[in-house]
């Protein structure tokens, strides 16, 4: 019988870029993924993992039914309805015996790329009465939340990449990751083309990264600080800006409470001090500060490289302070940066939301007196919340779109914690590390098997844009939409679910399309118009402008150098992480072929299929290690075995590996997990319990025998 082939328009949902794609579908299976050249945002761009979307949907490791752990420790198929009933009953028993805080939810990165899942998962969680909410945000970027709580937030909005004449990217490599940092629409879709075009129109690009990354290779100025010294570098940039009076005095006079305190704090962080601590030549520090401050418009934005390193709260604070003192925000009367299309419009106002330090008042964990930030507890304490005996110990964990077994620091402790749970449920289309440890694995639909739209991704788009896609291929009969699992679990637990302002009837649940329409009710594009636009809908300028400050907000000011931040700066200036015992610094890097652990197991996608330890060729020579030789990398927390790889883009003294590789099954040949080298002891940040996940002191030595592993 001749196969039936059709070409269907959709969009990828592996990362925030949401690139437009064309799918060649043969007999209900995706045969090929192409970029959609008519897509107004991505313009035909796709990445390697996006082009392997068919393998992610139909690959041999794809779960086509939910699974239940047997008494023998293996997994057997179970109908999802039966799994929901059993999970609800076991949760009820745990709550009755130990209270609601014995139940926790971990929300992973992939959950965010299905528009309906986050609100439905949160709706179920609210019904449990628990405070134990965790996510990947608090294991890689919670410093951004800390900055807002300690500094405050300017509500007029930030300047845009599209009309900037200078931009600074720190700790992010968008040419590879398609993420320019901060969810501000900067350098997300088709990143290499966008950056080159911006430079052609005159933009000056500054990149801060210890490695000469693919993005740094395009920069006008590349600052390569020693890993973990970013905070000192940005203090030095502020020193130059303030001592040379390059700051925006008008903006600071209107919106800053303590500019003299900031100036006093950085007065001693001269370019010479930066050169000594960071290894960046003093003249390059001055040049970068002058170029950034001299631009009329532009921002400094950051990625996980800054947020996962030592002194991350301080480093993020000083980057934000650099934007403030240079006045990189929209003023009253300017066109607002309004990218809301399906979501509710929030008026921009030329005023400050003052610092609230809400983390001083939120729910207090029993671990280290850490408090919740924006309703979430830091994921750095999740393992301790599970392992530490006593009232309130987490005994049941639901994991939605994440893989904490691969992502959490101190891998040994994390695995012990997950194995010790009374109930572990994982929503995952594959047997990830976490799924292999789970009592139940709920097999969800994958991205091309469900209807979806881009409401959650709007902040990442450079222009007001939205797209809807129907399901493109039929799902296997044994899977369920993620959102439907949480709705059914709430119903089986006797919990009402409120979605988009209405209580849902689980006996007559709405369709995905109906829920997506409900989400878009407060947007400015009718849902029917969105459905009728196969390549997406450019909404155009909303006409919104930055309004004046309200009466209550007119007197609020940003706080740039509170006492605790100044104390952190003093500590950063005296910190020396490299020791004779651990003379190298391990940094984590991203690759085009994977998003965290998604994609690492697709055959042939990741070159070599493993996770090498990259070092500068001169370091390999000094260690008498050959390219391709087995090495053991050790830290104060643990060790791992990897294959050495020569990489001339690295500075000497640096080891670079990718996070979220490895497997709990020793028979898996999928590389090693760097969290064998990270811990939750030294270097943990106050406030958000963020451990050091990059710039970890290590040593590297040849692996002579199997006993060394």
XYZ file of C-alpha atoms in Angstrom:
709
model
C 0.000 0.000 0.000
C 1.330 3.431 -0.913
C 2.114 5.603 2.105
C 0.215 8.838 2.624
C 2.430 11.902 3.129
C 1.346 15.365 4.159
C 3.163 18.532 5.216
C 1.867 20.205 8.365
C 2.764 23.535 9.990
C 3.497 23.620 13.731
C 6.103 24.930 16.176
C 8.793 23.249 18.238
C 8.473 23.081 22.012
C 11.889 21.983 23.206
C 12.991 25.426 24.380
C 11.728 28.982 24.661
C 12.516 29.782 21.022
C 9.332 28.010 19.824
C 10.705 27.891 16.279
C 8.226 27.440 13.457
C 8.519 24.041 11.753
C 7.142 22.114 8.806
C 6.501 18.441 9.507
C 6.395 15.789 6.828
C 3.970 13.205 8.192
C 3.835 9.730 6.658
C 1.117 7.347 7.837
C 0.753 9.134 11.158
C 4.492 9.391 11.886
C 6.840 12.360 11.594
C 9.325 11.548 8.856
C 11.119 14.896 8.634
C 11.273 18.238 10.446
C 12.101 21.380 8.474
C 12.291 25.035 9.434
C 9.284 27.151 8.475
C 10.676 29.882 6.228
C 7.386 31.793 6.505
C 7.567 31.942 10.294
C 7.813 35.660 11.192
C 10.051 35.084 14.219
C 12.357 32.136 13.532
C 12.429 32.590 9.741
C 13.231 28.968 8.895
C 15.842 28.382 11.613
C 15.940 25.046 13.438
C 18.552 23.514 15.723
C 19.873 19.922 15.630
C 17.602 18.697 18.411
C 14.580 20.368 16.833
C 15.268 18.599 13.560
C 15.242 15.289 15.430
C 11.740 15.930 16.745
C 10.461 12.796 15.041
C 12.862 10.658 17.079
C 11.700 12.329 20.280
C 8.097 11.437 19.392
C 8.542 7.972 17.903
C 11.896 6.747 19.257
C 12.160 3.210 20.642
C 12.589 4.519 24.199
C 9.346 6.514 24.054
C 6.851 5.346 26.673
C 3.490 4.484 25.135
C 1.832 3.585 28.419
C 2.220 4.547 32.057
C 4.345 2.299 34.255
C 4.184 1.038 37.857
C 7.056 -0.292 39.929
C 6.690 -3.926 40.950
C 7.779 -5.588 44.185
C 10.809 -6.887 42.291
C 11.871 -3.317 41.427
C 11.036 -3.520 37.735
C 8.309 -1.554 35.960
C 5.151 -2.927 34.402
C 2.491 -1.222 32.264
C -0.509 0.226 34.080
C -3.563 2.037 32.654
C -3.300 5.716 33.481
C -6.729 5.718 35.154
C -5.616 2.927 37.464
C -2.362 4.741 38.192
C -4.239 7.930 39.092
C -6.492 6.019 41.497
C -3.546 4.338 43.217
C -1.506 7.545 43.426
C -4.423 9.470 44.927
C -4.977 6.753 47.536
C -1.314 6.671 48.530
C -1.157 10.468 48.726
C -4.246 10.465 50.936
C -2.604 7.977 53.307
C 0.593 10.028 53.491
C -1.267 13.287 54.161
C -3.497 11.666 56.793
C -0.449 10.347 58.641
C 2.055 13.148 58.157
C 0.205 16.282 57.016
C 0.109 18.083 53.665
C 3.731 19.266 53.835
C 4.809 15.647 53.387
C 3.828 16.105 49.705
C 6.023 18.045 47.264
C 5.907 19.047 43.603
C 9.021 19.511 41.451
C 8.414 21.417 38.205
C 11.023 20.899 35.509
C 12.061 22.858 32.457
C 10.071 20.803 29.961
C 6.819 21.485 31.842
C 7.060 25.114 30.766
C 6.856 24.269 27.066
C 3.333 22.897 27.343
C 1.075 25.885 27.943
C -1.585 24.050 29.938
C 0.647 22.038 32.247
C 2.066 24.697 34.619
C -1.298 26.232 35.579
C -2.915 22.804 35.980
C -0.025 21.371 37.995
C -0.096 24.409 40.264
C -3.877 24.129 40.597
C -3.527 20.534 41.787
C -0.709 21.512 44.141
C -2.689 24.338 45.725
C -5.386 21.821 46.567
C -2.946 19.681 48.569
C -2.341 22.453 51.105
C 1.415 21.810 50.947
C 4.135 24.470 50.954
C 6.755 22.197 49.393
C 6.961 23.535 45.852
C 10.265 23.258 43.955
C 11.404 23.927 40.386
C 14.470 24.106 38.182
C 14.283 27.907 38.478
C 15.693 27.672 41.986
C 18.577 25.446 40.931
C 19.837 27.647 38.115
C 18.444 31.215 38.158
C 16.939 32.052 41.547
C 19.495 34.851 41.977
C 17.297 36.912 39.676
C 14.466 36.644 42.199
C 16.810 37.573 45.045
C 17.886 40.725 43.192
C 14.286 41.880 42.771
C 13.589 41.274 46.456
C 16.661 43.206 47.627
C 16.877 45.951 45.006
C 13.289 46.448 43.872
C 12.054 46.618 40.274
C 11.591 49.495 37.861
C 8.117 49.074 36.358
C 8.605 51.047 33.163
C 10.258 48.145 31.393
C 13.701 47.551 29.962
C 15.260 48.759 26.758
C 14.942 46.454 23.759
C 17.483 44.584 21.701
C 15.864 45.687 18.443
C 16.929 49.326 18.838
C 19.963 48.894 21.086
C 23.402 50.146 20.139
C 25.213 48.149 22.837
C 24.467 44.833 24.519
C 26.303 42.803 27.145
C 25.777 39.048 27.477
C 27.198 37.352 30.582
C 27.223 33.651 31.347
C 25.088 32.773 28.356
C 25.871 31.441 24.887
C 22.776 32.090 22.765
C 24.379 30.935 19.518
C 24.245 27.472 21.102
C 21.462 27.724 23.695
C 19.121 30.154 21.860
C 18.701 32.037 25.120
C 20.157 35.464 25.677
C 19.143 35.537 29.308
C 16.430 37.089 31.461
C 13.480 36.219 29.224
C 13.615 39.616 27.558
C 13.386 38.604 23.915
C 17.091 39.181 23.313
C 18.825 36.792 20.955
C 16.521 33.806 21.117
C 15.355 32.884 17.610
C 17.948 32.284 14.866
C 20.626 33.670 17.192
C 23.685 33.751 14.946
C 21.834 35.585 12.172
C 20.233 38.001 14.654
C 23.569 38.855 16.275
C 25.342 39.367 12.957
C 22.537 41.579 11.670
C 22.598 43.635 14.869
C 26.325 44.187 14.553
C 25.894 45.133 10.902
C 23.503 47.903 11.959
C 26.051 49.176 14.475
C 25.426 47.331 17.747
C 28.516 46.853 19.929
C 28.459 43.419 21.514
C 30.237 42.634 24.796
C 30.414 39.011 25.945
C 31.523 37.917 29.419
C 32.471 34.238 29.509
C 35.554 32.306 30.652
C 35.512 30.422 27.345
C 35.716 31.843 23.835
C 32.246 30.562 23.092
C 30.482 30.582 19.760
C 28.830 33.832 20.887
C 32.060 35.347 22.170
C 33.596 34.750 18.740
C 31.077 37.274 17.344
C 31.709 39.927 19.993
C 33.401 43.299 19.711
C 34.744 42.828 23.226
C 35.197 39.467 24.936
C 35.970 39.574 28.648
C 37.177 36.178 29.882
C 37.271 36.269 33.695
C 38.487 33.369 35.779
C 35.457 31.171 36.459
C 33.522 32.311 39.506
C 34.888 35.874 39.591
C 32.031 37.547 37.695
C 30.930 39.573 40.726
C 34.326 41.241 41.016
C 34.382 41.971 37.280
C 31.021 43.737 37.419
C 32.053 45.656 40.514
C 35.049 46.827 38.490
C 32.860 47.882 35.563
C 30.711 49.874 37.992
C 33.860 51.448 39.439
C 34.834 52.789 36.014
C 31.324 54.003 35.205
C 30.938 55.862 38.500
C 34.457 57.268 38.923
C 34.422 58.571 35.341
C 30.883 59.961 35.746
C 29.563 57.881 32.865
C 26.337 57.071 34.714
C 22.862 58.408 33.915
C 22.575 61.038 36.624
C 18.975 61.917 35.761
C 17.683 58.342 36.021
C 19.643 57.719 39.213
C 18.422 60.961 40.745
C 14.810 59.995 40.119
C 14.828 56.299 40.911
C 17.854 55.357 43.068
C 17.985 55.686 46.854
C 21.666 55.074 47.575
C 23.988 55.792 44.666
C 26.753 57.105 47.015
C 26.686 53.787 48.910
C 27.218 51.867 45.677
C 30.037 54.194 44.638
C 31.718 53.783 48.027
C 31.419 49.995 47.863
C 33.149 49.708 44.484
C 35.668 52.545 44.870
C 38.440 50.101 45.708
C 37.575 47.634 42.940
C 39.854 49.256 40.406
C 40.677 47.753 37.007
C 44.004 46.683 38.512
C 42.173 44.763 41.247
C 39.939 43.170 38.625
C 43.015 42.138 36.649
C 44.550 40.513 39.730
C 41.438 38.604 40.776
C 39.688 37.942 37.452
C 42.612 37.777 35.051
C 41.019 40.352 32.725
C 43.481 43.054 31.600
C 42.769 46.397 33.247
C 42.582 48.275 29.952
C 39.923 45.854 28.663
C 37.869 46.456 31.809
C 38.000 50.196 31.156
C 37.185 49.778 27.464
C 34.182 47.543 28.160
C 32.791 49.895 30.818
C 33.145 52.910 28.528
C 31.581 51.145 25.561
C 28.642 49.920 27.604
C 28.008 53.226 29.371
C 28.613 55.197 26.186
C 25.801 53.513 24.271
C 22.510 55.326 24.162
C 20.428 52.161 24.523
C 21.107 48.560 25.496
C 21.156 46.142 28.391
C 23.356 43.699 30.255
C 21.608 40.324 30.423
C 22.730 37.102 32.050
C 22.231 33.367 31.850
C 22.775 30.350 34.034
C 26.565 30.669 33.886
C 26.343 33.584 36.301
C 23.465 32.249 38.403
C 25.020 28.823 39.027
C 28.442 30.087 40.076
C 29.965 31.319 43.345
C 28.657 34.638 44.694
C 25.766 34.370 42.234
C 23.374 36.583 44.197
C 25.998 39.320 44.310
C 26.971 38.929 40.660
C 23.358 39.215 39.492
C 22.836 42.205 41.783
C 25.806 44.057 40.329
C 24.708 43.355 36.740
C 21.306 44.821 37.603
C 23.025 47.780 39.250
C 25.038 48.353 36.049
C 21.802 48.564 34.076
C 20.343 50.959 36.621
C 23.256 53.378 36.850
C 23.408 53.497 33.046
C 19.660 54.189 32.915
C 18.830 51.281 30.618
C 15.085 51.514 31.142
C 12.132 53.048 29.339
C 10.970 56.473 30.492
C 7.542 58.012 30.792
C 5.979 58.545 27.373
C 8.198 56.065 25.530
C 6.696 53.128 23.651
C 6.169 50.371 26.185
C 7.793 46.984 25.723
C 4.399 45.288 25.499
C 4.737 41.751 24.180
C 1.479 40.481 25.659
C -0.681 38.926 22.944
C -2.527 36.028 24.574
C -1.787 37.096 28.129
C -3.142 40.047 30.090
C -1.649 43.450 29.358
C 0.135 44.934 32.382
C 0.521 48.720 32.108
C 4.091 50.013 32.317
C 4.661 52.869 34.755
C 7.696 55.045 35.374
C 7.987 54.071 39.009
C 9.692 51.566 41.275
C 8.249 48.574 43.080
C 10.395 48.824 46.202
C 12.350 45.928 47.692
C 10.170 43.769 49.917
C 12.561 40.991 51.034
C 9.579 38.667 50.996
C 11.934 35.753 51.677
C 12.187 37.053 55.236
C 8.469 36.430 55.751
C 7.530 33.438 53.569
C 7.048 29.832 54.607
C 10.050 28.674 56.638
C 11.614 25.338 55.746
C 12.788 23.120 58.544
C 16.132 22.905 56.697
C 18.474 25.720 57.652
C 15.614 28.166 58.302
C 15.450 28.781 54.549
C 12.278 30.558 53.486
C 10.236 30.345 50.322
C 10.844 32.878 47.537
C 7.850 33.663 45.328
C 6.068 30.635 46.701
C 8.912 28.193 45.993
C 11.473 26.583 48.254
C 15.001 26.350 46.836
C 15.673 23.061 45.073
C 19.097 23.005 46.694
C 17.417 21.801 49.917
C 15.044 19.260 48.306
C 17.238 16.256 49.125
C 17.512 17.395 52.757
C 13.744 17.951 52.937
C 13.383 14.277 52.002
C 16.208 12.788 54.085
C 16.088 14.817 57.305
C 13.894 12.985 59.885
C 11.141 14.760 61.732
C 7.715 16.344 61.237
C 7.183 17.789 57.770
C 9.641 15.456 56.040
C 8.810 15.122 52.351
C 7.599 11.575 51.758
C 5.841 11.936 48.396
C 7.204 13.795 45.370
C 5.461 14.449 42.055
C 7.865 15.427 39.259
C 6.399 17.265 36.271
C 8.597 17.685 33.190
C 11.848 17.481 35.124
C 14.676 15.152 36.016
C 15.926 16.011 39.509
C 17.989 12.821 39.645
C 20.181 14.395 36.957
C 19.808 18.093 37.830
C 20.270 18.308 41.607
C 23.686 18.886 43.202
C 25.456 16.250 45.288
C 24.300 13.418 43.053
C 24.848 10.722 45.658
C 22.647 12.487 48.192
C 20.007 13.308 45.569
C 19.730 9.656 44.517
C 19.545 8.481 48.147
C 16.763 10.957 48.760
C 14.712 9.954 45.728
C 15.110 6.255 46.548
C 13.951 6.831 50.139
C 10.578 8.387 49.261
C 7.366 6.597 50.168
C 5.981 7.683 46.792
C 7.736 9.060 43.718
C 5.683 9.884 40.625
C 7.322 11.123 37.433
C 5.515 12.557 34.402
C 7.933 11.810 31.569
C 7.754 10.383 28.037
C 10.953 8.401 28.698
C 12.572 6.392 31.445
C 14.797 9.224 32.623
C 17.014 8.825 35.666
C 14.163 10.036 37.862
C 11.605 7.823 36.095
C 13.770 4.754 36.694
C 13.532 5.422 40.429
C 9.802 6.216 40.405
C 6.912 4.184 41.761
C 4.758 5.459 38.897
C 5.768 6.916 35.554
C 2.950 8.749 33.817
C 3.486 8.641 30.045
C 2.365 11.982 28.560
C 1.712 13.114 25.029
C 4.690 14.698 23.313
C 4.789 18.098 21.668
C 3.381 17.191 18.245
C 0.608 15.038 19.741
C -1.107 17.855 21.610
C -2.729 21.171 20.835
C -0.795 24.110 22.203
C -0.071 27.817 21.985
C 2.712 30.181 22.943
C 1.171 32.167 25.823
C 3.894 31.246 28.321
C 6.684 32.025 25.854
C 5.639 35.588 24.977
C 8.420 37.280 27.005
C 11.008 35.424 24.918
C 9.786 36.761 21.579
C 11.405 39.900 20.144
C 8.039 41.224 18.929
C 4.395 40.712 19.966
C 3.713 37.288 18.493
C 1.557 34.251 19.173
C 1.011 30.880 17.554
C -1.427 28.005 17.930
C -0.947 24.456 16.751
C -3.376 21.569 16.751
C -2.144 18.061 17.413
C -0.231 16.946 14.317
C 0.042 13.186 14.824
C -2.159 10.870 16.906
C -0.767 9.873 20.295
C -0.390 6.243 21.376
C -3.590 5.064 23.069
C -1.901 4.595 26.457
C -0.696 8.163 27.020
C -2.388 11.215 28.522
C -1.938 14.979 28.277
C 0.115 16.236 31.242
C -2.609 18.683 32.249
C -5.241 15.958 32.206
C -3.201 13.842 34.627
C -3.194 16.675 37.161
C -6.893 17.372 36.667
C -7.742 13.693 37.148
C -5.439 13.421 40.161
C -7.152 16.394 41.771
C -10.561 14.859 41.090
C -9.497 11.493 42.529
C -8.250 13.352 45.621
C -11.501 15.273 46.026
C -9.870 18.617 45.222
C -11.563 21.280 43.107
C -9.473 22.747 40.291
C -9.706 26.404 39.358
C -8.467 27.276 35.879
C -8.698 30.668 34.154
C -11.097 31.909 36.817
C -13.551 28.987 36.728
C -13.958 25.727 38.577
C -13.617 22.799 36.176
C -15.981 19.854 36.198
C -13.834 16.693 36.141
C -16.873 14.659 35.115
C -17.090 16.712 31.918
C -13.553 17.999 31.377
C -12.898 20.574 28.671
C -10.756 19.769 25.662
C -7.238 21.111 25.259
C -8.486 23.585 22.684
C -11.145 24.870 25.083
C -8.581 25.329 27.855
C -6.187 27.101 25.510
C -9.011 29.441 24.497
C -9.760 30.142 28.176
C -6.101 31.067 28.741
C -6.272 33.555 25.885
C -9.516 35.275 26.938
C -7.690 38.309 28.347
C -5.376 38.686 25.380
C -5.713 41.129 22.493
C -5.985 38.590 19.656
C -9.199 36.539 19.344
C -8.469 32.851 19.702
C -10.242 32.106 16.424
C -7.871 34.466 14.599
C -4.919 32.676 16.134
C -6.207 29.273 15.035
C -6.604 30.615 11.489
C -2.928 31.711 11.281
C -0.862 28.564 10.643
C 2.479 30.405 10.713
C 1.596 32.406 13.788
C 0.288 35.913 14.290
C 2.355 39.092 14.555
C 0.131 41.295 16.679
C 1.867 44.590 15.948
C 2.440 47.489 18.284
C -0.243 47.707 20.958
C 0.148 51.485 21.192
C 0.907 51.269 24.906
C 3.323 53.802 26.362
C 5.039 54.047 29.709
C 2.689 55.902 32.003
C 3.480 58.261 34.854
C 4.122 57.088 38.383
C 1.110 56.662 40.607
C 0.710 58.596 43.822
C 1.880 55.721 46.014
C 4.751 54.697 43.760
C 6.212 58.125 43.047
C 8.397 58.114 46.135
C 9.773 54.576 45.831
C 13.441 54.067 45.008
C 15.757 51.223 44.005
C 18.289 50.140 46.628
C 21.608 49.333 44.965
C 23.905 48.595 47.903
C 22.156 47.326 51.044
C 24.362 46.114 53.881
C 24.145 42.408 53.116
C 25.150 42.967 49.480
C 28.146 45.023 50.600
C 29.162 42.185 52.902
C 28.952 39.734 49.994
C 31.195 42.007 47.907
C 33.847 42.052 50.637
C 33.757 38.241 50.713
C 34.067 37.980 46.930
C 37.126 40.228 46.945
C 38.952 37.921 49.362
C 37.770 34.581 47.962
C 40.373 32.280 46.397
C 38.715 29.046 45.234
C 41.778 27.519 43.538
C 44.089 25.580 45.896
C 47.086 23.317 45.357
C 44.768 20.375 46.030
C 42.215 21.538 43.432
C 44.066 23.723 40.893
C 41.398 23.672 38.149
C 37.899 25.115 37.966
C 35.110 23.047 36.424
C 32.589 25.043 34.378
C 29.419 23.681 32.821
C 28.549 24.381 29.205
C 25.532 23.944 26.965
C 25.364 22.143 23.649
C 23.051 22.584 20.669
C 21.963 18.967 20.726
C 20.322 18.872 24.176
C 18.253 20.925 26.613
C 19.421 19.752 30.014
C 18.797 15.976 29.871
C 16.378 16.122 26.918
C 18.120 14.823 23.814
C 21.113 13.202 25.502
C 19.793 9.698 24.762
C 18.704 10.199 21.150
C 21.029 7.951 19.117
C 23.447 9.908 16.964
C 22.262 13.341 18.098
C 25.053 14.264 20.534
C 28.458 13.914 18.805
C 30.193 10.981 20.439
C 27.187 10.391 22.651
C 29.111 11.090 25.854
C 30.259 13.960 28.046
C 34.001 14.623 27.717
C 36.118 16.697 30.064
C 37.520 19.515 27.922
C 40.802 21.236 28.831
C 43.149 23.617 27.091
C 45.751 21.685 25.045
C 48.590 23.208 27.103
C 46.983 21.955 30.319
C 46.713 18.465 28.854
C 50.372 18.605 27.879
C 51.399 19.781 31.354
C 49.447 16.907 32.888
C 50.919 14.426 30.380
C 47.387 13.522 29.303
C 46.602 12.762 25.674
C 43.513 13.937 23.838
C 41.009 11.071 24.159
C 42.628 9.560 27.248
C 40.568 8.472 30.266
C 40.852 10.863 33.195
C 39.478 11.113 36.706
C 38.119 14.491 37.762
C 37.916 15.003 41.530
C 36.408 17.699 43.746
C 35.842 18.024 47.473
C 32.408 16.449 46.912
C 33.222 13.467 44.698
C 34.793 12.199 41.508
C 33.939 10.983 38.040
C 35.660 9.373 35.106
C 35.542 10.983 31.668
C 37.434 11.223 28.423
C 39.802 14.154 28.031
C 39.264 16.448 25.055
C 41.539 19.258 23.904
C 39.687 22.569 23.516
C 41.551 25.707 22.548
C 38.539 27.932 23.325
C 39.111 27.398 27.050
C 41.366 29.452 29.273
C 44.095 27.527 31.006
C 43.112 26.170 34.404
C 39.570 25.404 33.289
C 37.757 22.103 32.813
C 34.491 22.240 30.876
C 31.690 19.650 30.807
C 27.969 19.610 30.060
C 25.441 19.145 32.841
C 22.570 16.616 33.027
C 24.351 13.741 31.291
C 24.817 10.286 32.800
C 22.460 7.583 33.992
C 21.563 5.686 37.152
C 21.944 2.430 35.245
C 25.702 1.650 34.988
C 25.034 -0.133 31.697
C 23.988 3.136 30.061
C 26.679 4.615 27.851
C 25.462 8.208 28.064
C 28.388 10.007 29.636
C 28.808 11.134 33.198
C 26.947 13.561 35.432
C 28.898 16.574 36.692
C 26.808 16.660 39.862
C 29.048 13.903 41.171
C 31.419 16.858 41.702
C 28.997 19.417 43.157
C 27.845 19.535 46.743
C 25.546 21.345 49.090
C 28.172 22.260 51.694
C 30.733 24.880 50.725
C 29.745 27.843 48.603
C 26.000 27.737 49.267
C 24.376 31.151 48.917
C 22.374 32.663 51.738
C 18.690 33.426 51.130
C 18.158 30.950 48.260
C 20.403 28.041 49.337
C 21.919 28.020 45.843
C 24.948 25.712 45.698
C 27.948 26.264 43.474
C 27.161 24.354 40.262
C 29.857 25.871 38.049
C 33.370 27.157 38.803
C 33.829 24.132 41.068
C 37.443 23.547 42.224
C 38.705 20.216 40.842
C 41.819 18.285 40.000
C 42.379 16.162 36.900
C 44.594 13.097 36.664
C 45.027 10.165 34.311
C 42.897 7.139 35.082
C 45.409 4.333 35.223
C 43.234 1.463 36.411
C 39.582 0.603 36.890
C 40.159 0.856 40.656
C 40.705 4.586 40.285
C 37.114 5.092 39.167
